[in-house]
Amino acid sequence: MMFRRTLTILALALVMLLAGAVDAFAVSATNIAVSKVGESSAVLVVKTDMDSDVSVDYGTAPGSYTTTKSSNGQVRHELTLDGLSPSATVYYRVTLISGADPSDSATLAESTFRTAKSPGDPFSFAVTGDNRPDGDVVTQPAVWSAIVSQVIDEDVDLALSVGDIIYAMAGDSLEQNVAKYDGYFATTMGLTASVPLYLALGNHELVAYADNRAGFEQEFTLPVNNGADAAAYPEDYYSFDYGDTHFIALSTEIPGQEGLITGNQKSWLEADLAANDRMWTVVFMHRPLFSGQHPLEPWVNVFNPTGQQNKSDLHDLFIQYGVDIVFEGHEHHYLRHMEDGIPYVISGGGGAPLSIPLMLSSGDVYGASAYHHLKVDETTATMQVSVIDSDGNTLETFTLQSLDLDIGSIATYWKSYIAYVFRILSVDYQLSNGDSVDLSNVQVAQLKASGGVTPETATPLAVAGIAAGQSTIFSVNYSVPAGVSVFKTWTYISCQDPQGNTYELPGPVV
Ligand SMILES: [Fe+2]
């Protein structure tokens, strides 16, 4: 009898020990996100389900770790991994340590990420959008998991989201908001542990409400470089360089400015575009500039003069500074719209209930009501966009081509007294070929001007070929109405390289 009682007590003790052990190792990672990846450093976010300590070992060969970083006593850890090199693969392993008992720990399987590419190195990125649930729930749509798996298999270098990743509500507490992001992380962590995700805020993140804003700011680690708004809206919009590409994330959700890019953000955008020296410029944001499905929104509502002016101003900025492509969401389908040579690409098929692209605009080229994501392959000379549905079918592929070609006006004059009387203004442009290839069949494909000014010179206008490193000058006439003294012009150029590839700047002319 005594023996049996002893055995029972021993068994109980063993159960208690095991229970203790299970508690200690029950610390689990609820999010791991490679963030702010640069050429020499990155931030690794490790979020756990209870207070913990975390250490990260990393190096540049599998299983060989040269540096350790640690962070203690928190749920959400941000560890700066520095001393890295551009275009490198970094191998890392995370060790979770119990906050209650530091002797208990668990080391997770090794993972990898790649540092930012140097200019000249090709890379690929994914674009996703509108994966949010269909209502006030935490759980993400099942198709979003499938899309995440597709992107993981593609082994891209970075991922962009055009927003609406959760379904925030106006009355959500901070805890409720964070639970929704945790739902997103639970489905997406397999990707973000290796691929940095750059988010453009959507209206369903609902950051005008303080608790939702606090959740977003607490749960994401994004670049902060938006000047005058860095204090109030630190991660809402930002830019970063990666390889030959300059990425600009805009917010269509600044409180009080929803559906517009205006105020500080617009000033910042123009300065950021002017300072950009990369070959490619990619803009991504949530609400589409050209769209037909939200008729009351400022950019869509033709009876909203503020919105229409803002839309025109933004499009002109994109043309002026050579933005190559704009990715957007908000509408739950795929739609490619061309406007003055710039592709505006709506990719809102991440999991929210699908809508049907209406093809309302003359610039709409191709649309599909399908769950999908985009895979973009970038080289110095080309940017190829593939639209892949959640079954793996490629719906469309198109390729943009780039060239180091600069144009500037060098003289503006009345050619004669008659020209002065009839207000026919001549402008000399210098076209410089900064590339390493000779260009032939150079043409001014299209001319545009603002302020009621109209081009008088017929297009296409043939221009002499331009050897590598050389420039040429051509003249264009504009009809300028009386009273107009300041106006802008846009000049579209097409040309060919020695292999016969045709380039159209700033983009395909349609
Ligand atoms: Fe939206």
Short mmCIF file of C-alpha atoms and ligand atoms in Angstrom, two decimals:
data_model
loop_
_atom_site.label_atom_id
_atom_site.label_comp_id
_atom_site.label_asym_id
_atom_site.label_seq_id
_atom_site.Cartn_x
_atom_site.Cartn_y
_atom_site.Cartn_z
CA MET A 1 0.00 0.00 0.00
CA MET A 2 2.78 2.34 1.01
CA PHE A 3 4.64 1.39 -2.17
CA ARG A 4 1.63 2.25 -4.32
CA ARG A 5 1.18 5.61 -2.55
CA THR A 6 4.86 6.42 -3.13
CA LEU A 7 4.47 5.48 -6.75
CA THR A 8 1.42 7.72 -7.06
CA ILE A 9 3.28 10.64 -5.48
CA LEU A 10 6.23 10.02 -7.80
CA ALA A 11 3.91 9.93 -10.79
CA LEU A 12 2.32 13.20 -9.69
CA ALA A 13 5.72 14.79 -9.28
CA LEU A 14 6.66 13.64 -12.77
CA VAL A 15 3.47 15.10 -14.22
CA MET A 16 4.22 18.38 -12.43
CA LEU A 17 7.77 18.39 -13.79
CA LEU A 18 6.51 17.72 -17.28
CA ALA A 19 3.86 20.40 -16.87
CA GLY A 20 6.58 22.78 -15.77
CA ALA A 21 8.68 21.86 -18.77
CA VAL A 22 5.76 22.33 -21.15
CA ASP A 23 5.08 25.76 -19.64
CA ALA A 24 8.71 26.81 -20.07
CA PHE A 25 8.84 25.82 -23.74
CA ALA A 26 5.35 27.06 -24.46
CA VAL A 27 6.80 30.42 -25.44
CA SER A 28 6.16 30.54 -29.13
CA ALA A 29 6.85 33.03 -31.88
CA THR A 30 3.68 34.67 -33.20
CA ASN A 31 5.51 36.74 -35.77
CA ILE A 32 8.98 36.82 -37.29
CA ALA A 33 9.45 39.59 -39.82
CA VAL A 34 12.59 40.67 -41.62
CA SER A 35 12.18 44.44 -41.85
CA LYS A 36 13.94 47.54 -43.14
CA VAL A 37 16.43 45.46 -45.11
CA GLY A 38 19.34 47.57 -46.29
CA GLU A 39 22.68 46.79 -47.88
CA SER A 40 24.48 46.49 -44.54
CA SER A 41 21.78 45.91 -41.91
CA ALA A 42 18.26 44.69 -41.28
CA VAL A 43 15.83 44.67 -38.38
CA LEU A 44 14.49 41.29 -37.32
CA VAL A 45 11.14 41.52 -35.53
CA VAL A 46 10.39 38.59 -33.22
CA LYS A 47 7.04 38.61 -31.46
CA THR A 48 6.20 36.03 -28.80
CA ASP A 49 2.97 35.09 -27.09
CA MET A 50 4.26 36.11 -23.65
CA ASP A 51 7.09 38.14 -22.17
CA SER A 52 10.34 36.54 -23.23
CA ASP A 53 14.00 37.05 -23.99
CA VAL A 54 15.20 36.48 -27.53
CA SER A 55 18.61 35.95 -29.03
CA VAL A 56 19.46 35.75 -32.72
CA ASP A 57 22.62 34.16 -34.10
CA TYR A 58 23.50 35.02 -37.68
CA GLY A 59 26.19 34.69 -40.31
CA THR A 60 26.65 34.28 -44.04
CA ALA A 61 27.02 30.49 -44.26
CA PRO A 62 24.52 27.79 -43.29
CA GLY A 63 24.93 26.78 -39.64
CA SER A 64 27.85 29.14 -39.18
CA TYR A 65 26.97 32.09 -36.97
CA THR A 66 29.42 34.89 -36.35
CA THR A 67 27.29 37.39 -34.45
CA THR A 68 24.62 37.22 -31.75
CA LYS A 69 22.08 39.88 -30.86
CA SER A 70 19.67 39.71 -27.97
CA SER A 71 16.64 41.49 -26.57
CA ASN A 72 15.08 40.92 -23.17
CA GLY A 73 11.82 41.09 -21.27
CA GLN A 74 9.31 41.93 -23.99
CA VAL A 75 6.63 40.45 -26.19
CA ARG A 76 7.75 42.23 -29.35
CA HIS A 77 11.49 42.37 -30.02
CA GLU A 78 13.29 44.40 -32.68
CA LEU A 79 16.85 43.20 -33.22
CA THR A 80 19.18 45.14 -35.52
CA LEU A 81 21.39 42.74 -37.45
CA ASP A 82 24.32 44.80 -38.70
CA GLY A 83 27.73 44.24 -40.23
CA LEU A 84 26.13 42.79 -43.38
CA SER A 85 27.08 43.17 -47.05
CA PRO A 86 24.90 44.03 -50.07
CA SER A 87 23.29 41.25 -52.13
CA ALA A 88 24.19 38.66 -49.45
CA THR A 89 22.26 35.73 -48.02
CA VAL A 90 22.08 35.88 -44.23
CA TYR A 91 21.50 32.68 -42.24
CA TYR A 92 19.96 33.12 -38.81
CA ARG A 93 18.41 31.20 -35.98
CA VAL A 94 16.16 32.54 -33.25
CA THR A 95 16.31 31.30 -29.68
CA LEU A 96 13.28 31.98 -27.49
CA ILE A 97 14.01 32.17 -23.77
CA SER A 98 11.39 32.00 -21.07
CA GLY A 99 10.92 35.29 -19.29
CA ALA A 100 9.88 33.40 -16.15
CA ASP A 101 12.80 30.96 -16.18
CA PRO A 102 15.81 32.02 -18.31
CA SER A 103 17.21 28.47 -18.11
CA ASP A 104 14.37 27.29 -20.35
CA SER A 105 14.76 28.01 -24.02
CA ALA A 106 13.94 26.73 -27.47
CA THR A 107 15.92 27.33 -30.64
CA LEU A 108 13.94 27.55 -33.86
CA ALA A 109 15.04 26.11 -37.20
CA GLU A 110 17.49 28.14 -39.26
CA SER A 111 16.02 30.66 -41.67
CA THR A 112 17.48 33.03 -44.26
CA PHE A 113 16.96 36.43 -45.81
CA ARG A 114 18.81 38.46 -48.40
CA THR A 115 20.24 41.94 -47.89
CA ALA A 116 19.34 44.72 -50.34
CA LYS A 117 20.81 44.47 -53.80
CA SER A 118 23.44 46.84 -55.08
CA PRO A 119 22.55 48.79 -58.24
CA GLY A 120 23.07 46.51 -61.22
CA ASP A 121 22.00 43.33 -59.42
CA PRO A 122 18.65 41.92 -60.64
CA PHE A 123 15.97 41.01 -58.12
CA SER A 124 12.31 40.10 -57.88
CA PHE A 125 9.43 41.26 -55.74
CA ALA A 126 5.82 40.34 -55.12
CA VAL A 127 2.82 42.67 -54.95
CA THR A 128 -0.29 41.65 -53.01
CA GLY A 129 -3.32 43.56 -51.82
CA ASP A 130 -6.72 43.40 -50.14
CA ASN A 131 -6.26 40.06 -48.40
CA ARG A 132 -8.47 41.26 -45.52
CA PRO A 133 -11.27 39.08 -44.11
CA ASP A 134 -14.86 39.67 -45.19
CA GLY A 135 -15.99 41.24 -41.92
CA ASP A 136 -15.01 41.92 -38.33
CA VAL A 137 -12.99 38.76 -37.69
CA VAL A 138 -9.38 37.90 -36.95
CA THR A 139 -8.99 34.88 -39.24
CA GLN A 140 -7.61 35.58 -42.69
CA PRO A 141 -9.24 34.18 -45.87
CA ALA A 142 -8.07 30.68 -46.81
CA VAL A 143 -7.01 31.84 -50.27
CA TRP A 144 -4.57 34.28 -48.68
CA SER A 145 -2.67 31.29 -47.24
CA ALA A 146 -2.49 29.81 -50.74
CA ILE A 147 -1.15 33.08 -52.18
CA VAL A 148 1.43 33.38 -49.39
CA SER A 149 2.62 29.84 -50.24
CA GLN A 150 2.93 30.78 -53.91
CA VAL A 151 5.04 33.83 -53.06
CA ILE A 152 7.24 31.77 -50.71
CA ASP A 153 7.86 29.27 -53.53
CA GLU A 154 8.83 32.09 -55.90
CA ASP A 155 11.68 33.02 -53.56
CA VAL A 156 11.26 36.76 -54.16
CA ASP A 157 13.57 39.31 -52.53
CA LEU A 158 10.89 41.57 -51.12
CA ALA A 159 7.12 41.94 -51.01
CA LEU A 160 4.86 44.96 -51.32
CA SER A 161 1.32 45.14 -50.00
CA VAL A 162 -1.08 47.76 -51.33
CA GLY A 163 -3.11 47.59 -48.11
CA ASP A 164 -6.40 46.42 -46.60
CA ILE A 165 -4.70 43.55 -44.80
CA ILE A 166 -7.10 43.47 -41.81
CA TYR A 167 -10.71 44.47 -41.11
CA ALA A 168 -10.38 47.08 -38.38
CA MET A 169 -13.49 48.57 -36.80
CA ALA A 170 -14.03 52.08 -35.47
CA GLY A 171 -14.64 50.77 -31.93
CA ASP A 172 -11.73 48.31 -31.77
CA SER A 173 -9.57 48.47 -28.67
CA LEU A 174 -5.82 48.27 -29.09
CA GLU A 175 -5.98 44.60 -28.06
CA GLN A 176 -8.65 43.86 -30.66
CA ASN A 177 -6.66 45.65 -33.33
CA VAL A 178 -3.47 43.78 -32.44
CA ALA A 179 -5.38 40.48 -32.51
CA LYS A 180 -6.30 41.21 -36.13
CA TYR A 181 -2.68 41.88 -37.05
CA ASP A 182 -1.73 38.68 -35.19
CA GLY A 183 -4.22 36.87 -37.43
CA TYR A 184 -2.42 38.34 -40.43
CA PHE A 185 1.02 37.42 -39.06
CA ALA A 186 -0.10 33.85 -38.29
CA THR A 187 -0.89 33.37 -41.99
CA THR A 188 1.98 35.39 -43.38
CA MET A 189 4.92 34.61 -41.07
CA GLY A 190 6.22 31.87 -43.39
CA LEU A 191 6.90 34.63 -45.89
CA THR A 192 7.95 37.52 -43.66
CA ALA A 193 10.56 35.44 -41.82
CA SER A 194 12.59 35.54 -45.04
CA VAL A 195 11.17 38.35 -47.15
CA PRO A 196 10.75 41.97 -46.02
CA LEU A 197 7.18 43.21 -46.41
CA TYR A 198 6.55 46.86 -47.23
CA LEU A 199 2.99 47.97 -46.52
CA ALA A 200 0.97 50.84 -47.97
CA LEU A 201 -1.94 51.54 -45.62
CA GLY A 202 -5.49 50.75 -46.75
CA ASN A 203 -8.76 52.26 -45.58
CA HIS A 204 -9.58 49.03 -43.68
CA GLU A 205 -6.55 49.53 -41.44
CA LEU A 206 -8.62 52.53 -40.28
CA VAL A 207 -5.72 54.47 -38.80
CA ALA A 208 -7.82 57.58 -38.18
CA TYR A 209 -8.87 55.89 -34.91
CA ALA A 210 -6.31 56.15 -32.15
CA ASP A 211 -6.31 52.51 -31.07
CA ASN A 212 -6.06 51.27 -34.65
CA ARG A 213 -3.22 53.72 -35.33
CA ALA A 214 -1.43 52.57 -32.16
CA GLY A 215 -1.78 48.95 -33.30
CA PHE A 216 -0.33 49.68 -36.74
CA GLU A 217 2.55 51.70 -35.37
CA GLN A 218 3.33 49.08 -32.73
CA GLU A 219 3.11 46.03 -34.98
CA PHE A 220 5.03 47.22 -38.06
CA THR A 221 8.63 48.22 -38.52
CA LEU A 222 8.86 50.28 -41.69
CA PRO A 223 11.18 53.05 -42.88
CA VAL A 224 10.61 56.47 -41.29
CA ASN A 225 11.79 59.24 -43.62
CA ASN A 226 8.74 61.42 -44.27
CA GLY A 227 10.08 64.69 -42.88
CA ALA A 228 7.35 66.99 -41.59
CA ASP A 229 4.99 64.07 -40.93
CA ALA A 230 7.56 61.83 -39.22
CA ALA A 231 6.21 62.68 -35.77
CA ALA A 232 2.46 62.42 -36.47
CA TYR A 233 2.44 59.71 -39.16
CA PRO A 234 5.86 58.07 -38.94
CA GLU A 235 5.40 54.91 -41.04
CA ASP A 236 2.36 55.92 -43.11
CA TYR A 237 4.42 56.83 -46.17
CA TYR A 238 8.10 56.41 -46.95
CA SER A 239 10.59 55.52 -49.64
CA PHE A 240 13.59 53.23 -49.97
CA ASP A 241 16.12 52.12 -52.56
CA TYR A 242 16.66 48.52 -53.58
CA GLY A 243 18.99 47.64 -56.48
CA ASP A 244 18.22 49.91 -59.40
CA THR A 245 14.77 50.72 -58.07
CA HIS A 246 13.40 53.49 -55.90
CA PHE A 247 10.22 52.40 -54.09
CA ILE A 248 7.72 54.96 -52.79
CA ALA A 249 4.88 53.89 -50.47
CA LEU A 250 2.15 56.53 -50.27
CA SER A 251 -0.78 56.76 -47.86
CA THR A 252 -4.24 57.50 -49.21
CA GLU A 253 -5.37 57.29 -45.55
CA ILE A 254 -3.84 60.29 -43.79
CA PRO A 255 -6.55 61.31 -41.29
CA GLY A 256 -8.62 64.13 -42.76
CA GLN A 257 -7.05 63.63 -46.19
CA GLU A 258 -8.49 60.20 -47.05
CA GLY A 259 -8.55 59.56 -50.77
CA LEU A 260 -5.99 62.29 -51.51
CA ILE A 261 -2.22 62.74 -51.53
CA THR A 262 -1.88 66.32 -50.39
CA GLY A 263 -0.32 68.65 -47.82
CA ASN A 264 2.97 67.50 -46.32
CA GLN A 265 2.82 64.20 -48.15
CA LYS A 266 2.56 65.81 -51.58
CA SER A 267 5.45 68.18 -50.82
CA TRP A 268 7.51 65.26 -49.55
CA LEU A 269 6.64 63.21 -52.65
CA GLU A 270 7.86 65.91 -55.03
CA ALA A 271 11.12 66.35 -53.11
CA ASP A 272 11.61 62.58 -52.92
CA LEU A 273 11.03 62.17 -56.67
CA ALA A 274 13.39 65.05 -57.46
CA ALA A 275 16.17 63.49 -55.36
CA ASN A 276 15.77 60.01 -56.82
CA ASP A 277 18.69 58.80 -58.93
CA ARG A 278 17.69 55.15 -59.48
CA MET A 279 16.83 53.75 -62.89
CA TRP A 280 13.35 52.59 -61.91
CA THR A 281 10.72 54.36 -59.83
CA VAL A 282 7.88 52.31 -58.36
CA VAL A 283 4.98 53.94 -56.49
CA PHE A 284 2.55 51.85 -54.45
CA MET A 285 -0.56 53.00 -52.59
CA HIS A 286 -4.02 51.75 -51.72
CA ARG A 287 -6.70 53.74 -53.55
CA PRO A 288 -6.43 53.87 -57.35
CA LEU A 289 -5.87 57.19 -59.07
CA PHE A 290 -7.88 56.02 -62.10
CA SER A 291 -10.82 53.90 -61.06
CA GLY A 292 -14.55 53.53 -61.45
CA GLN A 293 -15.77 51.55 -58.48
CA HIS A 294 -15.82 54.07 -55.63
CA PRO A 295 -17.68 56.94 -57.31
CA LEU A 296 -17.82 59.20 -54.26
CA GLU A 297 -14.08 59.20 -53.61
CA PRO A 298 -12.22 62.42 -54.51
CA TRP A 299 -10.13 61.03 -57.40
CA VAL A 300 -13.14 59.29 -58.96
CA ASN A 301 -15.90 61.84 -58.37
CA VAL A 302 -15.78 64.22 -61.36
CA PHE A 303 -17.87 66.72 -59.37
CA ASN A 304 -15.19 67.01 -56.69
CA PRO A 305 -12.89 69.79 -57.95
CA THR A 306 -10.34 69.31 -55.14
CA GLY A 307 -10.06 65.61 -55.90
CA GLN A 308 -9.86 66.12 -59.65
CA GLN A 309 -7.14 68.77 -59.33
CA ASN A 310 -5.21 66.55 -56.92
CA LYS A 311 -5.50 63.59 -59.29
CA SER A 312 -4.22 65.69 -62.19
CA ASP A 313 -1.36 67.11 -60.09
CA LEU A 314 -0.22 63.66 -58.98
CA HIS A 315 -0.36 62.16 -62.45
CA ASP A 316 1.64 65.12 -63.77
CA LEU A 317 4.24 64.62 -61.03
CA PHE A 318 4.54 60.96 -61.95
CA ILE A 319 5.10 61.89 -65.60
CA GLN A 320 7.48 64.74 -64.82
CA TYR A 321 9.74 62.58 -62.66
CA GLY A 322 9.52 59.44 -64.76
CA VAL A 323 7.57 57.14 -62.43
CA ASP A 324 7.65 53.81 -64.24
CA ILE A 325 4.70 52.01 -62.65
CA VAL A 326 2.06 52.57 -59.95
CA PHE A 327 0.66 49.63 -57.94
CA GLU A 328 -2.71 50.07 -56.23
CA GLY A 329 -5.47 48.07 -54.53
CA HIS A 330 -8.89 48.85 -53.01
CA GLU A 331 -10.75 47.13 -55.85
CA HIS A 332 -10.83 43.36 -55.47
CA HIS A 333 -9.59 42.32 -58.87
CA TYR A 334 -6.74 42.85 -61.29
CA LEU A 335 -6.81 45.83 -63.65
CA ARG A 336 -4.07 47.41 -65.75
CA HIS A 337 -4.82 50.93 -66.85
CA MET A 338 -2.45 52.97 -69.05
CA GLU A 339 -2.42 56.73 -68.66
CA ASP A 340 0.05 58.77 -70.72
CA GLY A 341 2.39 55.82 -70.87
CA ILE A 342 2.32 54.99 -67.14
CA PRO A 343 0.85 51.61 -66.11
CA TYR A 344 -1.50 51.96 -63.14
CA VAL A 345 -1.91 48.39 -61.90
CA ILE A 346 -4.68 47.47 -59.47
CA SER A 347 -3.85 44.28 -57.59
CA GLY A 348 -6.59 43.82 -54.99
CA GLY A 349 -7.15 40.08 -55.32
CA GLY A 350 -5.54 38.86 -52.07
CA GLY A 351 -8.62 37.33 -50.45
CA ALA A 352 -11.40 39.89 -49.90
CA PRO A 353 -14.61 39.11 -51.86
CA LEU A 354 -13.87 39.51 -55.56
CA SER A 355 -15.28 42.31 -57.67
CA ILE A 356 -15.48 42.63 -61.43
CA PRO A 357 -13.32 45.22 -63.21
CA LEU A 358 -15.73 47.43 -65.08
CA MET A 359 -13.34 48.61 -67.81
CA LEU A 360 -14.86 52.06 -67.55
CA SER A 361 -11.94 54.06 -68.81
CA SER A 362 -10.40 54.30 -72.23
CA GLY A 363 -7.03 53.57 -70.65
CA ASP A 364 -8.07 50.20 -69.25
CA VAL A 365 -6.01 47.51 -70.96
CA TYR A 366 -6.67 44.23 -69.19
CA GLY A 367 -8.66 43.12 -66.18
CA ALA A 368 -9.58 39.90 -64.43
CA SER A 369 -11.83 39.05 -61.51
CA ALA A 370 -9.47 36.60 -59.85
CA TYR A 371 -7.58 35.99 -56.62
CA HIS A 372 -4.00 36.67 -57.59
CA HIS A 373 -0.68 38.30 -56.83
CA LEU A 374 1.97 39.94 -58.98
CA LYS A 375 5.55 38.76 -59.43
CA VAL A 376 7.89 41.42 -60.74
CA ASP A 377 11.35 40.62 -62.11
CA GLU A 378 13.64 43.63 -62.26
CA THR A 379 16.91 44.08 -64.12
CA THR A 380 18.63 47.35 -64.94
CA ALA A 381 17.07 47.30 -68.42
CA THR A 382 13.71 45.61 -67.90
CA MET A 383 10.88 45.20 -65.41
CA GLN A 384 8.63 42.22 -66.14
CA VAL A 385 5.27 41.99 -64.36
CA SER A 386 3.48 38.63 -64.20
CA VAL A 387 -0.07 38.33 -62.88
CA ILE A 388 -0.51 34.92 -61.26
CA ASP A 389 -3.87 33.65 -60.03
CA SER A 390 -4.27 31.56 -56.88
CA ASP A 391 -4.33 28.35 -58.98
CA GLY A 392 -0.94 29.21 -60.47
CA ASN A 393 -2.16 30.36 -63.90
CA THR A 394 -0.40 33.36 -65.42
CA LEU A 395 -3.14 35.80 -66.47
CA GLU A 396 -0.94 38.40 -68.12
CA THR A 397 2.73 39.30 -68.44
CA PHE A 398 4.05 42.65 -69.59
CA THR A 399 7.53 44.10 -69.68
CA LEU A 400 8.73 47.67 -69.20
CA GLN A 401 12.07 48.73 -70.58
CA SER A 402 14.36 51.37 -69.22
CA LEU A 403 17.14 53.43 -70.67
CA ASP A 404 19.37 56.14 -69.25
CA LEU A 405 17.94 58.90 -71.41
CA ASP A 406 17.50 62.44 -70.10
CA ILE A 407 15.61 65.31 -71.64
CA GLY A 408 15.60 68.98 -70.72
CA SER A 409 14.59 72.26 -72.33
CA ILE A 410 17.58 74.50 -73.10
CA ALA A 411 15.99 77.48 -74.89
CA THR A 412 12.53 79.04 -75.22
CA TYR A 413 12.00 81.77 -77.84
CA TRP A 414 9.78 83.38 -80.50
CA LYS A 415 11.34 82.32 -83.78
CA SER A 416 10.10 85.42 -85.64
CA TYR A 417 7.91 88.48 -85.24
CA ILE A 418 5.12 86.57 -87.01
CA ALA A 419 5.53 83.71 -84.51
CA TYR A 420 5.33 86.27 -81.68
CA VAL A 421 2.12 87.79 -83.10
CA PHE A 422 0.51 84.37 -83.50
CA ARG A 423 1.98 83.18 -80.16
CA ILE A 424 3.82 80.16 -81.63
CA LEU A 425 6.57 79.51 -79.09
CA SER A 426 9.64 77.44 -79.96
CA VAL A 427 11.36 75.25 -77.37
CA ASP A 428 14.75 73.57 -77.90
CA TYR A 429 15.19 70.30 -76.06
CA GLN A 430 18.42 68.45 -75.42
CA LEU A 431 18.15 64.69 -75.40
CA SER A 432 21.14 63.00 -73.74
CA ASN A 433 22.01 59.32 -74.02
CA GLY A 434 23.74 58.38 -70.77
CA ASP A 435 23.58 54.72 -71.64
CA SER A 436 26.34 52.51 -73.05
CA VAL A 437 24.50 51.66 -76.27
CA ASP A 438 23.94 53.68 -79.45
CA LEU A 439 20.32 54.61 -80.10
CA SER A 440 18.64 54.75 -83.51
CA ASN A 441 15.16 55.46 -84.83
CA VAL A 442 14.80 58.14 -82.17
CA GLN A 443 11.38 59.79 -82.37
CA VAL A 444 9.33 62.24 -80.38
CA ALA A 445 6.31 59.96 -80.18
CA GLN A 446 3.92 62.33 -78.43
CA LEU A 447 3.80 65.86 -77.02
CA LYS A 448 1.61 67.28 -74.28
CA ALA A 449 1.36 70.60 -72.49
CA SER A 450 -0.61 72.13 -69.63
CA GLY A 451 -2.48 75.42 -69.24
CA GLY A 452 -4.33 75.34 -72.57
CA VAL A 453 -1.05 75.24 -74.52
CA THR A 454 -1.14 72.87 -77.51
CA PRO A 455 1.77 71.35 -79.44
CA GLU A 456 1.98 72.65 -83.02
CA THR A 457 4.68 70.21 -84.10
CA ALA A 458 3.28 67.01 -85.56
CA THR A 459 4.26 63.69 -84.01
CA PRO A 460 5.93 61.34 -84.50
CA LEU A 461 8.91 63.63 -85.10
CA ALA A 462 12.12 61.95 -86.24
CA VAL A 463 15.28 62.91 -84.32
CA ALA A 464 18.86 62.01 -85.25
CA GLY A 465 20.31 58.83 -83.74
CA ILE A 466 22.31 59.37 -80.54
CA ALA A 467 25.55 57.50 -79.88
CA ALA A 468 26.35 56.27 -76.38
CA GLY A 469 27.26 59.18 -74.12
CA GLN A 470 26.22 61.78 -76.72
CA SER A 471 23.31 64.17 -76.97
CA THR A 472 21.23 65.85 -79.65
CA ILE A 473 19.01 68.91 -79.86
CA PHE A 474 15.58 69.21 -81.45
CA SER A 475 12.95 71.96 -81.57
CA VAL A 476 9.22 71.84 -80.94
CA ASN A 477 6.59 74.57 -81.42
CA TYR A 478 3.69 75.22 -79.07
CA SER A 479 0.63 77.41 -79.51
CA VAL A 480 0.37 79.52 -76.35
CA PRO A 481 -2.94 81.30 -75.60
CA ALA A 482 -2.77 85.00 -74.67
CA GLY A 483 -2.25 85.47 -70.95
CA VAL A 484 -0.44 82.16 -70.40
CA SER A 485 3.11 82.71 -69.23
CA VAL A 486 3.88 79.50 -67.32
CA PHE A 487 3.14 75.98 -68.47
CA LYS A 488 4.55 72.47 -68.38
CA THR A 489 5.37 70.17 -71.27
CA TRP A 490 5.69 66.40 -71.49
CA THR A 491 7.70 64.76 -74.24
CA TYR A 492 7.49 61.05 -75.02
CA ILE A 493 10.44 59.50 -76.80
CA SER A 494 10.79 56.17 -78.58
CA CYS A 495 14.06 54.70 -79.85
CA GLN A 496 15.85 51.43 -80.58
CA ASP A 497 19.06 49.84 -79.38
CA PRO A 498 21.45 47.93 -81.70
CA GLN A 499 19.57 44.68 -81.02
CA GLY A 500 16.36 46.24 -82.33
CA ASN A 501 14.69 46.47 -78.90
CA THR A 502 12.28 49.40 -78.83
CA TYR A 503 12.20 51.71 -75.80
CA GLU A 504 9.38 54.10 -74.99
CA LEU A 505 9.92 56.79 -72.39
CA PRO A 506 8.47 57.47 -69.90
CA GLY A 507 6.57 54.28 -70.77
CA PRO A 508 4.65 52.62 -73.58
CA VAL A 509 2.84 55.27 -75.62
CA VAL A 510 -0.78 54.30 -76.22
FE FE B 1 -9.83 49.57 -49.61
#
